[in-house]
Amino acid sequence: MKAKAFDIQLFKRILSYTKPYKFRFYGSIVFAIGLSIFAAVRPYLLKLTVDEYIKPKDEQGFLLYIVLMGIVLVLEGLSQYLFVYWANWLGQDIIKDIRIKLFAHFLSFRMKYFDNTPVGQLVTRSVSDIEQIARIFSQGLFMIISDLLKMIVVLVFMLFMNWKLTLIVVAAMPILAYFTRVFQRKMQVAFEEVRNQVANLNTFVQERITGMKIVQLFNREDEEFKKFKQINEKHNKAWIKTILYNSIFFPVADIISSLTLGFVVLYGGYSIINGNHFTSVGDLFSYTMFITMLFNPLRQIADKFNEMQMGMISANRVFEIIDTTVEVQNQGTLEASRLKGSIVFDKVVFSYIENENVLKGISFEVNAGETIAIVGATGAGKSTIINLLNRFYEIKSGKITIDNQDINDFTLSSLRKQIAVVLQDVFLFADTIYNNITLNNPNITENQVIEAAKQIGIHDFIMSLPEGYQYNVKERGIMLSSGQRQLIAFLRAYLGNPSILILDEATSSIDTYSEELIQKATETITKNRTSIVIAHRLATIMNATKIIVMDKGKIVEMGNHNQLITIENGFYKNLYEAQFSTEKIQP
């Protein structure tokens, strides 16, 4: 949906976030009214000072009005201070609430949404777009209200003082209003293009920085730099367009304002010289101020309206995400307090893309406390089973049960607390080892972490690092090797005391020392709990109670190692012999 400058429904929705801050909202409007009144009073006081005290040379009255103008100036400054401060304060509180709501919404999305949405785009929405919404209040709405009030009050004073001179000014206003409207329409299109290009730029930079190792390994620096230059050029052109419109509009507005002032001085001056009494010297003095105060807000309203437009466009983008309904269905009411761990997949069909089934009616059982293994070629559907068990995605048909209970009947939170997963590509936050293990859970003490680390045999490894458990692993755990990251993931999983443990290629691509530690950790954490192991290296799963062999979304073989190895031309046997012969001939 394309954002509109005057989308009333969208604007009402934005204003709905001011409800908790009504006092500040209306207070900002009151200060805007005060600012407009005090600003318009000053030129009128100047007129009275010139006509009634300077011209008659009344020194006492002159000093009195100077003091009075000083008081009005102080009140105007105080109103402006309170107006700006409260409007910005209100805007920041509103975007704080929207950002919290947006992030909470992120947490409820299915994995499919993140599969299809660039991370850079989501970062843009939750940071720069939301910041732009704040400007609706700090630089847009209240500024426009203040400017409009100032123009109305100024016009009232001008008509009261000298209606003939005011007609000259009023005649010029439609011309400026027309140019303002044309400018506003052009800027609306330009600003929408700017926001699109900002999102594209953020997405590109975020992905390339994250994948910099791949860029450099494959010597793609020049090609990626060329792509960046192209995207940056589009971003630059979008901004240049806004600069061009500003460069044309503001000189035109200044010319119209100056010409109007010139006509007022010319007409008023001739009237005074010719002895006409409808114009005074004080009128001319005050009108030089009034015209500026009348035309500047009209010109600035276009600028402030641009802020409103950018804020509305950004709000539209943010609300599109908030309105996205791809949450994982969480209608279960049962609390999975402690599961035995028996698992049944009954004719489960699933597809990431419509009409392209990844799992094609698979069925299998896992008894409580068993360790089963799942093997197969890449893309066979092994990891999909894990995703479905954790309810990251919704199945197309069939049924998945744990302890004879449909997993949809459990609350998501309690279900996932009972399932721990150790992935091949371990994700660590830019934080300490301790915080990456506990994930900032206040209910887990340091003594519990140390005791758990000793039980699975990795305490000495952690203590060998600088600062031990307080060692900061930096972004994505870059300060640790892949094997060391795996060990942290094992401890994180073990500490949760899950009923079901899943190891997804957790022993691949690691060094010999880490593998020994991981094998010891695996024996400890899989003991007396249901475990599902996905592995390419068959040596790690030969002792599994049951081995499930998958191919192209189907289960083609099932049994223990000794049973499967006897199947003539079987998938498992061929895979085992190929892997065994490869390992045997290695020097």
PDB file of C-alpha atoms in Angstrom, residues 224-403:
ATOM      1  CA  GLU A 224      30.583  -6.208  -4.828  1.00  0.00           C
ATOM      2  CA  PHE A 225      32.098  -2.730  -4.864  1.00  0.00           C
ATOM      3  CA  LYS A 226      30.581  -2.126  -8.307  1.00  0.00           C
ATOM      4  CA  LYS A 227      27.170  -3.249  -7.043  1.00  0.00           C
ATOM      5  CA  PHE A 228      27.520  -0.971  -4.031  1.00  0.00           C
ATOM      6  CA  LYS A 229      28.382   1.969  -6.256  1.00  0.00           C
ATOM      7  CA  GLN A 230      25.261   1.317  -8.346  1.00  0.00           C
ATOM      8  CA  ILE A 231      22.971   1.138  -5.299  1.00  0.00           C
ATOM      9  CA  ASN A 232      24.677   4.162  -3.756  1.00  0.00           C
ATOM     10  CA  GLU A 233      24.235   6.057  -7.005  1.00  0.00           C
ATOM     11  CA  LYS A 234      20.476   5.377  -6.953  1.00  0.00           C
ATOM     12  CA  HIS A 235      20.352   6.555  -3.343  1.00  0.00           C
ATOM     13  CA  ASN A 236      22.310   9.655  -4.294  1.00  0.00           C
ATOM     14  CA  LYS A 237      20.002  10.453  -7.232  1.00  0.00           C
ATOM     15  CA  ALA A 238      16.935  10.106  -5.014  1.00  0.00           C
ATOM     16  CA  TRP A 239      18.337  12.670  -2.582  1.00  0.00           C
ATOM     17  CA  ILE A 240      19.535  14.961  -5.375  1.00  0.00           C
ATOM     18  CA  LYS A 241      15.952  15.125  -6.612  1.00  0.00           C
ATOM     19  CA  THR A 242      14.782  16.411  -3.208  1.00  0.00           C
ATOM     20  CA  ILE A 243      17.636  18.926  -3.185  1.00  0.00           C
ATOM     21  CA  LEU A 244      16.631  20.147  -6.658  1.00  0.00           C
ATOM     22  CA  TYR A 245      13.033  20.757  -5.582  1.00  0.00           C
ATOM     23  CA  ASN A 246      14.229  22.632  -2.484  1.00  0.00           C
ATOM     24  CA  SER A 247      16.633  24.687  -4.591  1.00  0.00           C
ATOM     25  CA  ILE A 248      13.779  25.825  -6.842  1.00  0.00           C
ATOM     26  CA  PHE A 249      11.057  26.348  -4.264  1.00  0.00           C
ATOM     27  CA  PHE A 250      12.772  28.423  -1.584  1.00  0.00           C
ATOM     28  CA  PRO A 251      14.196  31.102  -3.940  1.00  0.00           C
ATOM     29  CA  VAL A 252      10.742  31.417  -5.572  1.00  0.00           C
ATOM     30  CA  ALA A 253       9.155  31.779  -2.117  1.00  0.00           C
ATOM     31  CA  ASP A 254      11.723  34.434  -1.144  1.00  0.00           C
ATOM     32  CA  ILE A 255      11.079  36.393  -4.347  1.00  0.00           C
ATOM     33  CA  ILE A 256       7.312  36.375  -3.756  1.00  0.00           C
ATOM     34  CA  SER A 257       7.821  37.481  -0.147  1.00  0.00           C
ATOM     35  CA  SER A 258      10.227  40.265  -1.151  1.00  0.00           C
ATOM     36  CA  LEU A 259       7.968  41.526  -3.947  1.00  0.00           C
ATOM     37  CA  THR A 260       5.003  41.624  -1.564  1.00  0.00           C
ATOM     38  CA  LEU A 261       7.001  43.601   0.964  1.00  0.00           C
ATOM     39  CA  GLY A 262       8.117  45.927  -1.808  1.00  0.00           C
ATOM     40  CA  PHE A 263       4.525  46.614  -2.915  1.00  0.00           C
ATOM     41  CA  VAL A 264       3.465  47.271   0.695  1.00  0.00           C
ATOM     42  CA  VAL A 265       6.316  49.742   1.275  1.00  0.00           C
ATOM     43  CA  LEU A 266       5.739  51.379  -2.119  1.00  0.00           C
ATOM     44  CA  TYR A 267       1.984  51.779  -1.621  1.00  0.00           C
ATOM     45  CA  GLY A 268       2.240  52.723   2.045  1.00  0.00           C
ATOM     46  CA  GLY A 269       5.138  55.105   1.460  1.00  0.00           C
ATOM     47  CA  TYR A 270       3.319  57.013  -1.292  1.00  0.00           C
ATOM     48  CA  SER A 271       0.261  57.244   0.950  1.00  0.00           C
ATOM     49  CA  ILE A 272       2.293  58.827   3.764  1.00  0.00           C
ATOM     50  CA  ILE A 273       4.093  61.217   1.381  1.00  0.00           C
ATOM     51  CA  ASN A 274       0.772  62.310  -0.177  1.00  0.00           C
ATOM     52  CA  GLY A 275      -0.742  62.938   3.249  1.00  0.00           C
ATOM     53  CA  ASN A 276      -3.238  60.049   3.285  1.00  0.00           C
ATOM     54  CA  HIS A 277      -3.945  59.043   6.881  1.00  0.00           C
ATOM     55  CA  PHE A 278      -4.942  55.419   6.413  1.00  0.00           C
ATOM     56  CA  THR A 279      -1.262  54.412   6.660  1.00  0.00           C
ATOM     57  CA  SER A 280       1.248  55.362   9.344  1.00  0.00           C
ATOM     58  CA  VAL A 281       4.999  54.993   9.683  1.00  0.00           C
ATOM     59  CA  GLY A 282       4.303  52.481  12.463  1.00  0.00           C
ATOM     60  CA  ASP A 283       2.246  50.417  10.035  1.00  0.00           C
ATOM     61  CA  LEU A 284       5.181  50.123   7.638  1.00  0.00           C
ATOM     62  CA  PHE A 285       7.546  49.176  10.464  1.00  0.00           C
ATOM     63  CA  SER A 286       5.211  46.482  11.787  1.00  0.00           C
ATOM     64  CA  TYR A 287       4.296  45.160   8.306  1.00  0.00           C
ATOM     65  CA  THR A 288       7.928  44.441   7.504  1.00  0.00           C
ATOM     66  CA  MET A 289       7.815  42.055  10.463  1.00  0.00           C
ATOM     67  CA  PHE A 290       4.285  40.805   9.825  1.00  0.00           C
ATOM     68  CA  ILE A 291       4.986  39.827   6.199  1.00  0.00           C
ATOM     69  CA  THR A 292       8.008  37.792   7.269  1.00  0.00           C
ATOM     70  CA  MET A 293       5.979  36.185  10.046  1.00  0.00           C
ATOM     71  CA  LEU A 294       3.151  35.406   7.601  1.00  0.00           C
ATOM     72  CA  PHE A 295       5.147  34.167   4.615  1.00  0.00           C
ATOM     73  CA  ASN A 296       7.879  32.257   6.461  1.00  0.00           C
ATOM     74  CA  PRO A 297       5.396  29.909   8.154  1.00  0.00           C
ATOM     75  CA  LEU A 298       3.630  29.396   4.808  1.00  0.00           C
ATOM     76  CA  ARG A 299       6.954  28.541   3.223  1.00  0.00           C
ATOM     77  CA  GLN A 300       8.051  26.421   6.186  1.00  0.00           C
ATOM     78  CA  ILE A 301       4.760  24.571   6.262  1.00  0.00           C
ATOM     79  CA  ALA A 302       5.864  22.961   3.009  1.00  0.00           C
ATOM     80  CA  ASP A 303       9.100  21.910   4.687  1.00  0.00           C
ATOM     81  CA  LYS A 304       7.271  20.698   7.789  1.00  0.00           C
ATOM     82  CA  PHE A 305       4.788  18.924   5.580  1.00  0.00           C
ATOM     83  CA  ASN A 306       7.722  17.090   4.029  1.00  0.00           C
ATOM     84  CA  GLU A 307       8.627  15.877   7.512  1.00  0.00           C
ATOM     85  CA  MET A 308       5.020  14.793   7.948  1.00  0.00           C
ATOM     86  CA  GLN A 309       5.142  12.973   4.624  1.00  0.00           C
ATOM     87  CA  MET A 310       8.363  11.143   5.448  1.00  0.00           C
ATOM     88  CA  GLY A 311       6.941  10.250   8.839  1.00  0.00           C
ATOM     89  CA  MET A 312       3.688   9.020   7.286  1.00  0.00           C
ATOM     90  CA  ILE A 313       5.564   6.959   4.695  1.00  0.00           C
ATOM     91  CA  SER A 314       7.764   5.477   7.422  1.00  0.00           C
ATOM     92  CA  ALA A 315       4.744   4.806   9.654  1.00  0.00           C
ATOM     93  CA  ASN A 316       3.027   3.052   6.763  1.00  0.00           C
ATOM     94  CA  ARG A 317       6.048   0.776   6.325  1.00  0.00           C
ATOM     95  CA  VAL A 318       6.225  -0.002  10.043  1.00  0.00           C
ATOM     96  CA  PHE A 319       2.484  -0.656  10.335  1.00  0.00           C
ATOM     97  CA  GLU A 320       2.664  -2.993   7.334  1.00  0.00           C
ATOM     98  CA  ILE A 321       4.946  -5.217   9.414  1.00  0.00           C
ATOM     99  CA  ILE A 322       2.822  -4.841  12.552  1.00  0.00           C
ATOM    100  CA  ASP A 323      -0.249  -5.805  10.501  1.00  0.00           C
ATOM    101  CA  THR A 324       1.481  -8.841   9.016  1.00  0.00           C
ATOM    102  CA  THR A 325      -0.228 -11.958  10.319  1.00  0.00           C
ATOM    103  CA  VAL A 326       2.387 -14.685  10.052  1.00  0.00           C
ATOM    104  CA  GLU A 327       2.617 -15.475  13.732  1.00  0.00           C
ATOM    105  CA  VAL A 328       3.053 -19.055  14.815  1.00  0.00           C
ATOM    106  CA  GLN A 329      -0.358 -20.223  16.012  1.00  0.00           C
ATOM    107  CA  ASN A 330      -0.197 -20.355  19.787  1.00  0.00           C
ATOM    108  CA  GLN A 331      -3.629 -21.566  20.778  1.00  0.00           C
ATOM    109  CA  GLY A 332      -2.426 -24.456  22.912  1.00  0.00           C
ATOM    110  CA  THR A 333      -3.353 -24.434  26.582  1.00  0.00           C
ATOM    111  CA  LEU A 334      -1.358 -27.376  27.971  1.00  0.00           C
ATOM    112  CA  GLU A 335       1.865 -26.676  29.840  1.00  0.00           C
ATOM    113  CA  ALA A 336       4.645 -29.070  28.892  1.00  0.00           C
ATOM    114  CA  SER A 337       6.113 -29.047  32.387  1.00  0.00           C
ATOM    115  CA  ARG A 338       8.149 -32.226  32.054  1.00  0.00           C
ATOM    116  CA  LEU A 339       7.875 -34.548  29.066  1.00  0.00           C
ATOM    117  CA  LYS A 340       8.830 -38.210  28.889  1.00  0.00           C
ATOM    118  CA  GLY A 341       9.942 -37.650  25.304  1.00  0.00           C
ATOM    119  CA  SER A 342       8.091 -40.153  23.133  1.00  0.00           C
ATOM    120  CA  ILE A 343       7.643 -38.682  19.640  1.00  0.00           C
ATOM    121  CA  VAL A 344       5.384 -39.724  16.764  1.00  0.00           C
ATOM    122  CA  PHE A 345       5.333 -38.307  13.223  1.00  0.00           C
ATOM    123  CA  ASP A 346       2.157 -39.551  11.522  1.00  0.00           C
ATOM    124  CA  LYS A 347       1.945 -39.044   7.736  1.00  0.00           C
ATOM    125  CA  VAL A 348       3.424 -35.540   7.969  1.00  0.00           C
ATOM    126  CA  VAL A 349       3.400 -33.458   4.789  1.00  0.00           C
ATOM    127  CA  PHE A 350       5.151 -30.082   4.670  1.00  0.00           C
ATOM    128  CA  SER A 351       6.298 -27.532   2.085  1.00  0.00           C
ATOM    129  CA  TYR A 352       8.205 -24.258   2.361  1.00  0.00           C
ATOM    130  CA  ILE A 353       6.860 -23.235  -1.041  1.00  0.00           C
ATOM    131  CA  GLU A 354       3.310 -23.967  -2.177  1.00  0.00           C
ATOM    132  CA  ASN A 355       2.987 -27.264  -4.076  1.00  0.00           C
ATOM    133  CA  GLU A 356       6.662 -28.171  -3.513  1.00  0.00           C
ATOM    134  CA  ASN A 357       6.534 -30.692  -0.683  1.00  0.00           C
ATOM    135  CA  VAL A 358       9.724 -31.150   1.308  1.00  0.00           C
ATOM    136  CA  LEU A 359       8.284 -33.917   3.506  1.00  0.00           C
ATOM    137  CA  LYS A 360       6.007 -36.338   1.688  1.00  0.00           C
ATOM    138  CA  GLY A 361       3.920 -38.122   4.292  1.00  0.00           C
ATOM    139  CA  ILE A 362       6.669 -39.372   6.621  1.00  0.00           C
ATOM    140  CA  SER A 363       5.860 -41.506   9.667  1.00  0.00           C
ATOM    141  CA  PHE A 364       8.122 -42.723  12.482  1.00  0.00           C
ATOM    142  CA  GLU A 365       8.165 -43.222  16.240  1.00  0.00           C
ATOM    143  CA  VAL A 366      10.746 -42.392  18.897  1.00  0.00           C
ATOM    144  CA  ASN A 367      10.402 -44.024  22.295  1.00  0.00           C
ATOM    145  CA  ALA A 368      11.110 -42.060  25.433  1.00  0.00           C
ATOM    146  CA  GLY A 369      14.832 -42.064  26.254  1.00  0.00           C
ATOM    147  CA  GLU A 370      15.883 -43.411  22.846  1.00  0.00           C
ATOM    148  CA  THR A 371      18.659 -41.963  20.736  1.00  0.00           C
ATOM    149  CA  ILE A 372      17.722 -42.020  17.072  1.00  0.00           C
ATOM    150  CA  ALA A 373      19.699 -40.773  14.105  1.00  0.00           C
ATOM    151  CA  ILE A 374      18.507 -39.263  10.851  1.00  0.00           C
ATOM    152  CA  VAL A 375      20.759 -39.467   7.793  1.00  0.00           C
ATOM    153  CA  GLY A 376      20.402 -38.593   4.148  1.00  0.00           C
ATOM    154  CA  ALA A 377      21.634 -36.362   1.391  1.00  0.00           C
ATOM    155  CA  THR A 378      21.429 -32.586   1.592  1.00  0.00           C
ATOM    156  CA  GLY A 379      17.853 -31.467   0.983  1.00  0.00           C
ATOM    157  CA  ALA A 380      16.364 -34.794   2.037  1.00  0.00           C
ATOM    158  CA  GLY A 381      14.331 -33.074   4.772  1.00  0.00           C
ATOM    159  CA  LYS A 382      16.364 -33.900   7.892  1.00  0.00           C
ATOM    160  CA  SER A 383      16.531 -30.382   9.360  1.00  0.00           C
ATOM    161  CA  THR A 384      12.914 -29.774   8.411  1.00  0.00           C
ATOM    162  CA  ILE A 385      11.897 -32.418  10.946  1.00  0.00           C
ATOM    163  CA  ILE A 386      13.601 -30.379  13.678  1.00  0.00           C
ATOM    164  CA  ASN A 387      11.932 -27.170  12.554  1.00  0.00           C
ATOM    165  CA  LEU A 388       8.512 -28.802  12.675  1.00  0.00           C
ATOM    166  CA  LEU A 389       9.101 -30.384  16.063  1.00  0.00           C
ATOM    167  CA  ASN A 390       9.871 -26.918  17.445  1.00  0.00           C
ATOM    168  CA  ARG A 391       6.885 -25.507  15.556  1.00  0.00           C
ATOM    169  CA  PHE A 392       8.910 -22.953  13.631  1.00  0.00           C
ATOM    170  CA  TYR A 393       6.647 -23.830  10.708  1.00  0.00           C
ATOM    171  CA  GLU A 394       3.111 -25.250  10.450  1.00  0.00           C
ATOM    172  CA  ILE A 395       2.630 -28.641   8.802  1.00  0.00           C
ATOM    173  CA  LYS A 396       0.425 -29.019   5.742  1.00  0.00           C
ATOM    174  CA  SER A 397      -1.187 -32.271   6.860  1.00  0.00           C
ATOM    175  CA  GLY A 398      -0.603 -35.152   9.216  1.00  0.00           C
ATOM    176  CA  LYS A 399       0.101 -35.040  12.926  1.00  0.00           C
ATOM    177  CA  ILE A 400       3.032 -34.713  15.313  1.00  0.00           C
ATOM    178  CA  THR A 401       2.654 -35.850  18.914  1.00  0.00           C
ATOM    179  CA  ILE A 402       4.841 -35.863  22.002  1.00  0.00           C
ATOM    180  CA  ASP A 403       3.776 -38.195  24.820  1.00  0.00           C
TER     181      ASP A 403
END
